[in-house]
Amino acid sequence: MEGALRDAGVRITRQRRVLLRVLAEAEDHPDANELHRRAHALDPGLSLATVYRTLSVLEEAGVIDRHAFEGKPARFETSDRPHHDHLIDLETGAVIEFRSEKIERLQAEIAAELGYDIVHHRLELYGRRRKGKAGGNTPR
Amino acid sequence: MEGALRDAGVRITRQRRVLLRVLAEAEDHPDANELHRRAHALDPGLSLATVYRTLSVLEEAGVIDRHAFEGKPARFETSDRPHHDHLIDLETGAVIEFRSEKIERLQAEIAAELGYDIVHHRLELYGRRRKGKAGGNTPR
DNA sequence: CTTCTTGTTGCAAATAGTTCTCAACTGCAT
DNA sequence: ATGCAGTTGAGAACTATTTGCAACAAGAAG
Ligand SMILES: [Mn+2]
Ligand SMILES: [Mn+2]
Ligand SMILES: [Zn+2]
Ligand SMILES: [Zn+2]
């Protein structure tokens, strides 16, 4: 992963290495502040400004994705996994991932009909746990 | 429309009447600043703070929708027309509306499978005009 | 290994968009 | 006409993020 960056002409500094690691180990969708806090453990002195700058660099290099959910500050995640969209639990703030081949396809069709090629999109569902009987988050 | 607001316990002030009118006449998706500029014509002295406050009130009353497109400031539109989503032209910034019953349905299904009820969602396509041969924005 | 060039960093100050504080006002129920 | 809770204008405050600048360090060159 560092190789890919180096090839893209991105210098590998101590702070970038740390952030890459923090991002790689993250299982959630941390925001800049949280990333700064986590990185702080491995490298005190790494500034928040650098976190922001590095996130922009990594985003442009295509190794991370930035999500701006309703209101809240931007959140990040590595883009090594396949594309997916998000469902946000309005009560707990939990972020649940999902992927719908059908929706992806429909989006492309719609854009095409309008004479456009999709560069990227944003699909976010905001909801609350269904109180009713069935359904349910099938535990793995 | 004012009646509905009054019933919701919202006082009808001169500035709110102006903004409601500006919003009703808008055919695009203006942001707070633009709304302020337009309202200024009908009522100089109407402050930007009031524009923001009124927009929040109207949003909560459910008479307008707020859209936060990539990066740019929030944009608004009356919610009297049926629900739709947006395609943003990355080059011109143009906002094109569309509606897909299928996608709406799929979203509900996905949420249901995850054990959720959708409160609202956000679907935005960001793209560029297709250079290729066919397709195309059928002019009306 | 030393040097050199240029990208990178930390800090603080700057932005942009939006919200809040507070005293002066006003819609509107009585 | 009165009274008061809700609303407004002006500006300060805020939040998230960006930027200017001088010190610093990656890594190509020698
Ligand atoms: Mn994700
Ligand atoms: Mn619209
Ligand atoms: Zn998607
Ligand atoms: Zn929709």
GROMACS .gro file of C-alpha atoms (C1' of nucleotides) and ligand atoms in nm:
model
  344
    1MET     CA    1   0.000   0.000   0.000
    2GLU     CA    2   0.287   0.233   0.070
    3GLY     CA    3   0.437   0.126  -0.258
    4ALA     CA    4   0.132   0.239  -0.447
    5LEU     CA    5   0.154   0.574  -0.277
    6ARG     CA    6   0.523   0.614  -0.343
    7ASP     CA    7   0.458   0.547  -0.709
    8ALA     CA    8   0.195   0.818  -0.702
    9GLY     CA    9   0.469   1.052  -0.594
   10VAL     CA   10   0.363   1.066  -0.231
   11ARG     CA   11   0.644   1.086   0.021
   12ILE     CA   12   0.621   0.836   0.301
   13THR     CA   13   0.673   1.021   0.626
   14ARG     CA   14   0.656   0.892   0.978
   15GLN     CA   15   0.319   1.054   1.033
   16ARG     CA   16   0.174   0.918   0.713
   17ARG     CA   17   0.286   0.570   0.802
   18VAL     CA   18   0.117   0.602   1.137
   19LEU     CA   19  -0.207   0.726   0.986
   20LEU     CA   20  -0.209   0.454   0.724
   21ARG     CA   21  -0.174   0.202   1.000
   22VAL     CA   22  -0.447   0.353   1.214
   23LEU     CA   23  -0.676   0.360   0.913
   24ALA     CA   24  -0.594   0.003   0.820
   25GLU     CA   25  -0.669  -0.117   1.171
   26ALA     CA   26  -0.991   0.079   1.204
   27GLU     CA   27  -1.300  -0.135   1.188
   28ASP     CA   28  -1.535   0.158   1.212
   29HIS     CA   29  -1.574   0.496   1.041
   30PRO     CA   30  -1.365   0.737   1.247
   31ASP     CA   31  -1.359   1.110   1.189
   32ALA     CA   32  -1.046   1.327   1.173
   33ASN     CA   33  -1.051   1.393   1.542
   34GLU     CA   34  -1.079   1.030   1.636
   35LEU     CA   35  -0.803   0.940   1.394
   36HIS     CA   36  -0.588   1.206   1.552
   37ARG     CA   37  -0.652   1.062   1.895
   38ARG     CA   38  -0.564   0.711   1.781
   39ALA     CA   39  -0.256   0.824   1.595
   40HIS     CA   40  -0.148   1.018   1.900
   41ALA     CA   41  -0.083   0.691   2.079
   42LEU     CA   42   0.169   0.578   1.821
   43ASP     CA   43   0.314   0.920   1.760
   44PRO     CA   44   0.247   1.204   2.000
   45GLY     CA   45   0.316   1.532   1.830
   46LEU     CA   46   0.137   1.437   1.513
   47SER     CA   47  -0.083   1.740   1.459
   48LEU     CA   48  -0.446   1.758   1.366
   49ALA     CA   49  -0.358   1.973   1.065
   50THR     CA   50  -0.142   1.691   0.937
   51VAL     CA   51  -0.423   1.445   0.991
   52TYR     CA   52  -0.646   1.657   0.770
   53ARG     CA   53  -0.377   1.711   0.509
   54THR     CA   54  -0.290   1.344   0.499
   55LEU     CA   55  -0.652   1.241   0.471
   56SER     CA   56  -0.686   1.463   0.166
   57VAL     CA   57  -0.374   1.317   0.013
   58LEU     CA   58  -0.490   0.962   0.074
   59GLU     CA   59  -0.832   1.038  -0.060
   60GLU     CA   60  -0.691   1.182  -0.380
   61ALA     CA   61  -0.462   0.884  -0.411
   62GLY     CA   62  -0.775   0.676  -0.389
   63VAL     CA   63  -0.676   0.468  -0.088
   64ILE     CA   64  -0.947   0.598   0.144
   65ASP     CA   65  -1.307   0.712   0.114
   66ARG     CA   66  -1.458   1.012   0.280
   67HIS     CA   67  -1.817   1.008   0.397
   68ALA     CA   68  -2.004   1.318   0.508
   69PHE     CA   69  -2.304   1.189   0.695
   70GLU     CA   70  -2.583   1.422   0.800
   71GLY     CA   71  -2.451   1.702   1.009
   72LYS     CA   72  -2.159   1.519   1.162
   73PRO     CA   73  -1.795   1.572   1.063
   74ALA     CA   74  -1.648   1.367   0.779
   75ARG     CA   75  -1.567   1.004   0.847
   76PHE     CA   76  -1.314   0.785   0.672
   77GLU     CA   77  -1.243   0.427   0.582
   78THR     CA   78  -0.992   0.248   0.362
   79SER     CA   79  -1.116   0.177   0.013
   80ASP     CA   80  -0.959  -0.165  -0.013
   81ARG     CA   81  -1.290  -0.339   0.041
   82PRO     CA   82  -1.560  -0.349  -0.227
   83HIS     CA   83  -1.794  -0.054  -0.266
   84HIS     CA   84  -2.087  -0.033  -0.032
   85ASP     CA   85  -2.334   0.219   0.101
   86HIS     CA   86  -2.446   0.301   0.453
   87LEU     CA   87  -2.745   0.291   0.681
   88ILE     CA   88  -2.720   0.518   0.984
   89ASP     CA   89  -2.910   0.439   1.301
   90LEU     CA   90  -3.059   0.772   1.400
   91GLU     CA   91  -3.074   0.679   1.766
   92THR     CA   92  -2.739   0.518   1.828
   93GLY     CA   93  -2.545   0.671   1.543
   94ALA     CA   94  -2.432   0.324   1.441
   95VAL     CA   95  -2.318   0.293   1.081
   96ILE     CA   96  -2.426  -0.024   0.903
   97GLU     CA   97  -2.287  -0.120   0.566
   98PHE     CA   98  -2.480  -0.277   0.285
   99ARG     CA   99  -2.449  -0.330  -0.083
  100SER     CA  100  -2.713  -0.364  -0.348
  101GLU     CA  101  -2.608  -0.468  -0.692
  102LYS     CA  102  -2.954  -0.379  -0.813
  103ILE     CA  103  -2.944  -0.027  -0.688
  104GLU     CA  104  -2.599   0.028  -0.829
  105ARG     CA  105  -2.723  -0.090  -1.166
  106LEU     CA  106  -3.036   0.123  -1.154
  107GLN     CA  107  -2.833   0.430  -1.072
  108ALA     CA  108  -2.619   0.379  -1.379
  109GLU     CA  109  -2.928   0.333  -1.591
  110ILE     CA  110  -3.089   0.647  -1.462
  111ALA     CA  111  -2.776   0.852  -1.521
  112ALA     CA  112  -2.743   0.708  -1.869
  113GLU     CA  113  -3.100   0.803  -1.953
  114LEU     CA  114  -3.023   1.156  -1.847
  115GLY     CA  115  -2.713   1.153  -2.063
  116TYR     CA  116  -2.462   1.123  -1.782
  117ASP     CA  117  -2.185   0.897  -1.665
  118ILE     CA  118  -2.167   0.857  -1.289
  119VAL     CA  119  -1.837   0.956  -1.138
  120HIS     CA  120  -1.944   0.863  -0.789
  121HIS     CA  121  -2.254   0.866  -0.579
  122ARG     CA  122  -2.379   0.884  -0.229
  123LEU     CA  123  -2.653   0.667  -0.089
  124GLU     CA  124  -2.734   0.691   0.277
  125LEU     CA  125  -3.034   0.551   0.461
  126TYR     CA  126  -3.125   0.708   0.792
  127GLY     CA  127  -3.355   0.500   1.004
  128ARG     CA  128  -3.447   0.355   1.335
  129ARG     CA  129  -3.464   0.000   1.458
  130ARG     CA  130  -3.793  -0.151   1.373
  131LYS     CA  131  -3.991  -0.221   1.686
  132GLY     CA  132  -4.229  -0.466   1.517
  133LYS     CA  133  -4.220  -0.846   1.538
  134ALA     CA  134  -4.007  -1.011   1.269
  135GLY     CA  135  -3.722  -0.890   1.057
  136GLY     CA  136  -3.406  -0.822   1.242
  137ASN     CA  137  -3.037  -0.792   1.217
  138THR     CA  138  -2.955  -1.155   1.153
  139PRO     CA  139  -2.666  -1.214   1.389
  140ARG     CA  140  -2.379  -1.392   1.217
  141MET     CA  141  -4.957   2.686   0.316
  142GLU     CA  142  -4.948   2.959   0.576
  143GLY     CA  143  -5.254   2.800   0.731
  144ALA     CA  144  -5.073   2.473   0.780
  145LEU     CA  145  -4.790   2.656   0.946
  146ARG     CA  146  -5.015   2.855   1.173
  147ASP     CA  147  -5.178   2.532   1.285
  148ALA     CA  148  -4.834   2.398   1.364
  149GLY     CA  149  -4.799   2.690   1.601
  150VAL     CA  150  -4.569   2.889   1.378
  151ARG     CA  151  -4.618   3.264   1.384
  152ILE     CA  152  -4.652   3.427   1.047
  153THR     CA  153  -4.423   3.724   1.041
  154ARG     CA  154  -4.348   3.961   0.756
  155GLN     CA  155  -4.007   3.800   0.699
  156ARG     CA  156  -4.147   3.448   0.701
  157ARG     CA  157  -4.408   3.544   0.448
  158VAL     CA  158  -4.138   3.683   0.225
  159LEU     CA  159  -3.924   3.375   0.252
  160LEU     CA  160  -4.215   3.145   0.188
  161ARG     CA  161  -4.286   3.338  -0.126
  162VAL     CA  162  -3.927   3.337  -0.244
  163LEU     CA  163  -3.912   2.965  -0.182
  164ALA     CA  164  -4.239   2.903  -0.362
  165GLU     CA  165  -4.123   3.096  -0.664
  166ALA     CA  166  -3.782   2.933  -0.679
  167GLU     CA  167  -3.743   2.689  -0.963
  168ASP     CA  168  -3.394   2.589  -0.863
  169HIS     CA  169  -3.220   2.481  -0.542
  170PRO     CA  170  -3.098   2.804  -0.381
  171ASP     CA  171  -2.878   2.816  -0.074
  172ALA     CA  172  -2.931   3.039   0.231
  173ASN     CA  173  -2.725   3.318   0.084
  174GLU     CA  174  -2.910   3.321  -0.243
  175LEU     CA  175  -3.243   3.312  -0.063
  176HIS     CA  176  -3.128   3.605   0.144
  177ARG     CA  177  -3.039   3.798  -0.169
  178ARG     CA  178  -3.376   3.726  -0.328
  179ALA     CA  179  -3.568   3.807  -0.014
  180HIS     CA  180  -3.375   4.128   0.017
  181ALA     CA  181  -3.553   4.260  -0.288
  182LEU     CA  182  -3.894   4.221  -0.128
  183ASP     CA  183  -3.782   4.315   0.218
  184PRO     CA  184  -3.450   4.489   0.275
  185GLY     CA  185  -3.347   4.451   0.633
  186LEU     CA  186  -3.439   4.086   0.650
  187SER     CA  187  -3.127   3.941   0.805
  188LEU     CA  188  -2.930   3.635   0.708
  189ALA     CA  189  -2.969   3.501   1.060
  190THR     CA  190  -3.344   3.509   1.015
  191VAL     CA  191  -3.312   3.332   0.683
  192TYR     CA  192  -3.129   3.050   0.855
  193ARG     CA  193  -3.370   3.042   1.146
  194THR     CA  194  -3.672   3.042   0.921
  195LEU     CA  195  -3.529   2.769   0.703
  196SER     CA  196  -3.491   2.551   1.010
  197VAL     CA  197  -3.844   2.624   1.119
  198LEU     CA  198  -3.983   2.546   0.777
  199GLU     CA  199  -3.780   2.231   0.753
  200GLU     CA  200  -3.908   2.108   1.086
  201ALA     CA  201  -4.261   2.197   0.984
  202GLY     CA  202  -4.198   1.979   0.682
  203VAL     CA  203  -4.269   2.239   0.418
  204ILE     CA  204  -3.918   2.248   0.273
  205ASP     CA  205  -3.635   2.003   0.217
  206ARG     CA  206  -3.270   2.068   0.286
  207HIS     CA  207  -3.003   1.915   0.065
  208ALA     CA  208  -2.635   1.914   0.153
  209PHE     CA  209  -2.459   1.836  -0.170
  210GLU     CA  210  -2.089   1.757  -0.175
  211GLY     CA  211  -1.894   2.036  -0.021
  212LYS     CA  212  -2.129   2.316  -0.111
  213PRO     CA  213  -2.356   2.494   0.139
  214ALA     CA  214  -2.704   2.356   0.204
  215ARG     CA  215  -2.968   2.412  -0.063
  216PHE     CA  216  -3.344   2.422  -0.022
  217GLU     CA  217  -3.665   2.354  -0.208
  218THR     CA  218  -4.031   2.335  -0.115
  219SER     CA  219  -4.151   1.986  -0.041
  220ASP     CA  220  -4.487   2.027  -0.209
  221ARG     CA  221  -4.380   1.824  -0.508
  222PRO     CA  222  -4.338   1.446  -0.490
  223HIS     CA  223  -4.014   1.305  -0.353
  224HIS     CA  224  -3.720   1.283  -0.587
  225ASP     CA  225  -3.344   1.250  -0.578
  226HIS     CA  226  -3.070   1.445  -0.753
  227LEU     CA  227  -2.798   1.411  -1.011
  228ILE     CA  228  -2.531   1.679  -0.992
  229ASP     CA  229  -2.332   1.775  -1.300
  230LEU     CA  230  -1.976   1.793  -1.172
  231GLU     CA  231  -1.871   2.038  -1.439
  232THR     CA  232  -2.157   2.287  -1.445
  233GLY     CA  233  -2.295   2.227  -1.098
  234ALA     CA  234  -2.640   2.180  -1.251
  235VAL     CA  235  -2.884   1.989  -1.034
  236ILE     CA  236  -3.106   1.745  -1.221
  237GLU     CA  237  -3.400   1.576  -1.053
  238PHE     CA  238  -3.508   1.219  -1.103
  239ARG     CA  239  -3.720   0.964  -0.935
  240SER     CA  240  -3.697   0.588  -0.931
  241GLU     CA  241  -3.978   0.394  -0.779
  242LYS     CA  242  -3.762   0.085  -0.799
  243ILE     CA  243  -3.477   0.232  -0.605
  244GLU     CA  244  -3.712   0.366  -0.341
  245ARG     CA  245  -3.859   0.021  -0.302
  246LEU     CA  246  -3.521  -0.148  -0.287
  247GLN     CA  247  -3.405   0.090  -0.019
  248ALA     CA  248  -3.701   0.001   0.199
  249GLU     CA  249  -3.637  -0.369   0.144
  250ILE     CA  250  -3.273  -0.340   0.238
  251ALA     CA  251  -3.352  -0.144   0.551
  252ALA     CA  252  -3.618  -0.397   0.644
  253GLU     CA  253  -3.374  -0.683   0.606
  254LEU     CA  254  -3.138  -0.506   0.839
  255GLY     CA  255  -3.420  -0.458   1.085
  256TYR     CA  256  -3.474  -0.090   1.022
  257ASP     CA  257  -3.744   0.151   0.913
  258ILE     CA  258  -3.618   0.431   0.695
  259VAL     CA  259  -3.688   0.778   0.829
  260HIS     CA  260  -3.535   0.949   0.530
  261HIS     CA  261  -3.254   0.893   0.289
  262ARG     CA  262  -3.013   1.070   0.063
  263LEU     CA  263  -2.932   0.959  -0.287
  264GLU     CA  264  -2.710   1.176  -0.499
  265LEU     CA  265  -2.544   1.092  -0.827
  266TYR     CA  266  -2.240   1.295  -0.927
  267GLY     CA  267  -2.149   1.269  -1.291
  268ARG     CA  268  -2.046   1.432  -1.612
  269ARG     CA  269  -2.221   1.461  -1.941
  270ARG     CA  270  -2.156   1.159  -2.149
  271LYS     CA  271  -1.949   1.246  -2.451
  272GLY     CA  272  -2.045   0.932  -2.645
  273LYS     CA  273  -2.296   0.905  -2.929
  274ALA     CA  274  -2.650   0.826  -2.819
  275GLY     CA  275  -2.841   0.877  -2.497
  276GLY     CA  276  -2.903   1.232  -2.397
  277ASN     CA  277  -3.106   1.473  -2.206
  278THR     CA  278  -3.423   1.462  -2.411
  279PRO     CA  279  -3.509   1.829  -2.449
  280ARG     CA  280  -3.872   1.895  -2.369
  281DC     C1'  281   2.754   0.923   0.372
  282DT     C1'  282   2.683   1.429   0.265
  283DT     C1'  283   2.443   1.745   0.011
  284DC     C1'  284   2.052   1.961  -0.205
  285DT     C1'  285   1.593   2.028  -0.334
  286DT     C1'  286   1.143   2.018  -0.242
  287DG     C1'  287   0.766   1.824  -0.019
  288DT     C1'  288   0.595   1.796   0.463
  289DT     C1'  289   0.499   1.935   0.935
  290DG     C1'  290   0.344   2.203   1.355
  291DC     C1'  291   0.147   2.600   1.507
  292DA     C1'  292  -0.145   2.948   1.484
  293DA     C1'  293  -0.428   3.228   1.236
  294DA     C1'  294  -0.784   3.227   0.877
  295DT     C1'  295  -1.212   3.054   0.650
  296DA     C1'  296  -1.689   2.922   0.553
  297DG     C1'  297  -2.121   2.808   0.690
  298DT     C1'  298  -2.428   2.812   1.039
  299DT     C1'  299  -2.589   2.889   1.514
  300DC     C1'  300  -2.636   3.147   1.923
  301DT     C1'  301  -2.686   3.555   2.258
  302DC     C1'  302  -2.945   3.936   2.389
  303DA     C1'  303  -3.202   4.344   2.386
  304DA     C1'  304  -3.561   4.546   2.115
  305DC     C1'  305  -3.976   4.429   1.877
  306DT     C1'  306  -4.438   4.221   1.728
  307DG     C1'  307  -4.791   3.852   1.623
  308DC     C1'  308  -5.194   3.738   1.801
  309DA     C1'  309  -5.483   3.530   2.181
  310DT     C1'  310  -5.742   3.765   2.518
  311DA     C1'  311  -5.609   4.791   2.363
  312DT     C1'  312  -5.298   4.470   2.648
  313DG     C1'  313  -4.965   4.127   2.753
  314DC     C1'  314  -4.639   3.805   2.671
  315DA     C1'  315  -4.421   3.444   2.442
  316DG     C1'  316  -4.221   3.403   2.013
  317DT     C1'  317  -3.929   3.650   1.666
  318DT     C1'  318  -3.584   3.959   1.483
  319DG     C1'  319  -3.125   4.212   1.372
  320DA     C1'  320  -2.652   4.259   1.471
  321DG     C1'  321  -2.276   4.066   1.586
  322DA     C1'  322  -2.018   3.737   1.850
  323DA     C1'  323  -1.942   3.246   1.882
  324DC     C1'  324  -1.884   2.797   1.690
  325DT     C1'  325  -1.736   2.382   1.433
  326DA     C1'  326  -1.499   2.164   1.093
  327DT     C1'  327  -1.149   2.228   0.794
  328DT     C1'  328  -0.789   2.490   0.546
  329DT     C1'  329  -0.391   2.775   0.496
  330DG     C1'  330   0.055   3.070   0.567
  331DC     C1'  331   0.499   3.028   0.711
  332DA     C1'  332   0.937   2.896   0.900
  333DA     C1'  333   1.163   2.482   1.058
  334DC     C1'  334   1.233   2.023   0.912
  335DA     C1'  335   1.315   1.577   0.676
  336DA     C1'  336   1.250   1.237   0.251
  337DG     C1'  337   1.499   1.063  -0.077
  338DA     C1'  338   1.742   1.169  -0.540
  339DA     C1'  339   2.198   1.290  -0.665
  340DG     C1'  340   2.675   1.270  -0.620
  341MN      MN  341  -1.817   0.180   0.509
  342MN      MN  342  -3.510   1.889  -0.603
  343ZN      ZN  343  -2.342   0.255  -0.387
  344ZN      ZN  344  -3.523   0.894  -0.303
   0.00000   0.00000   0.00000
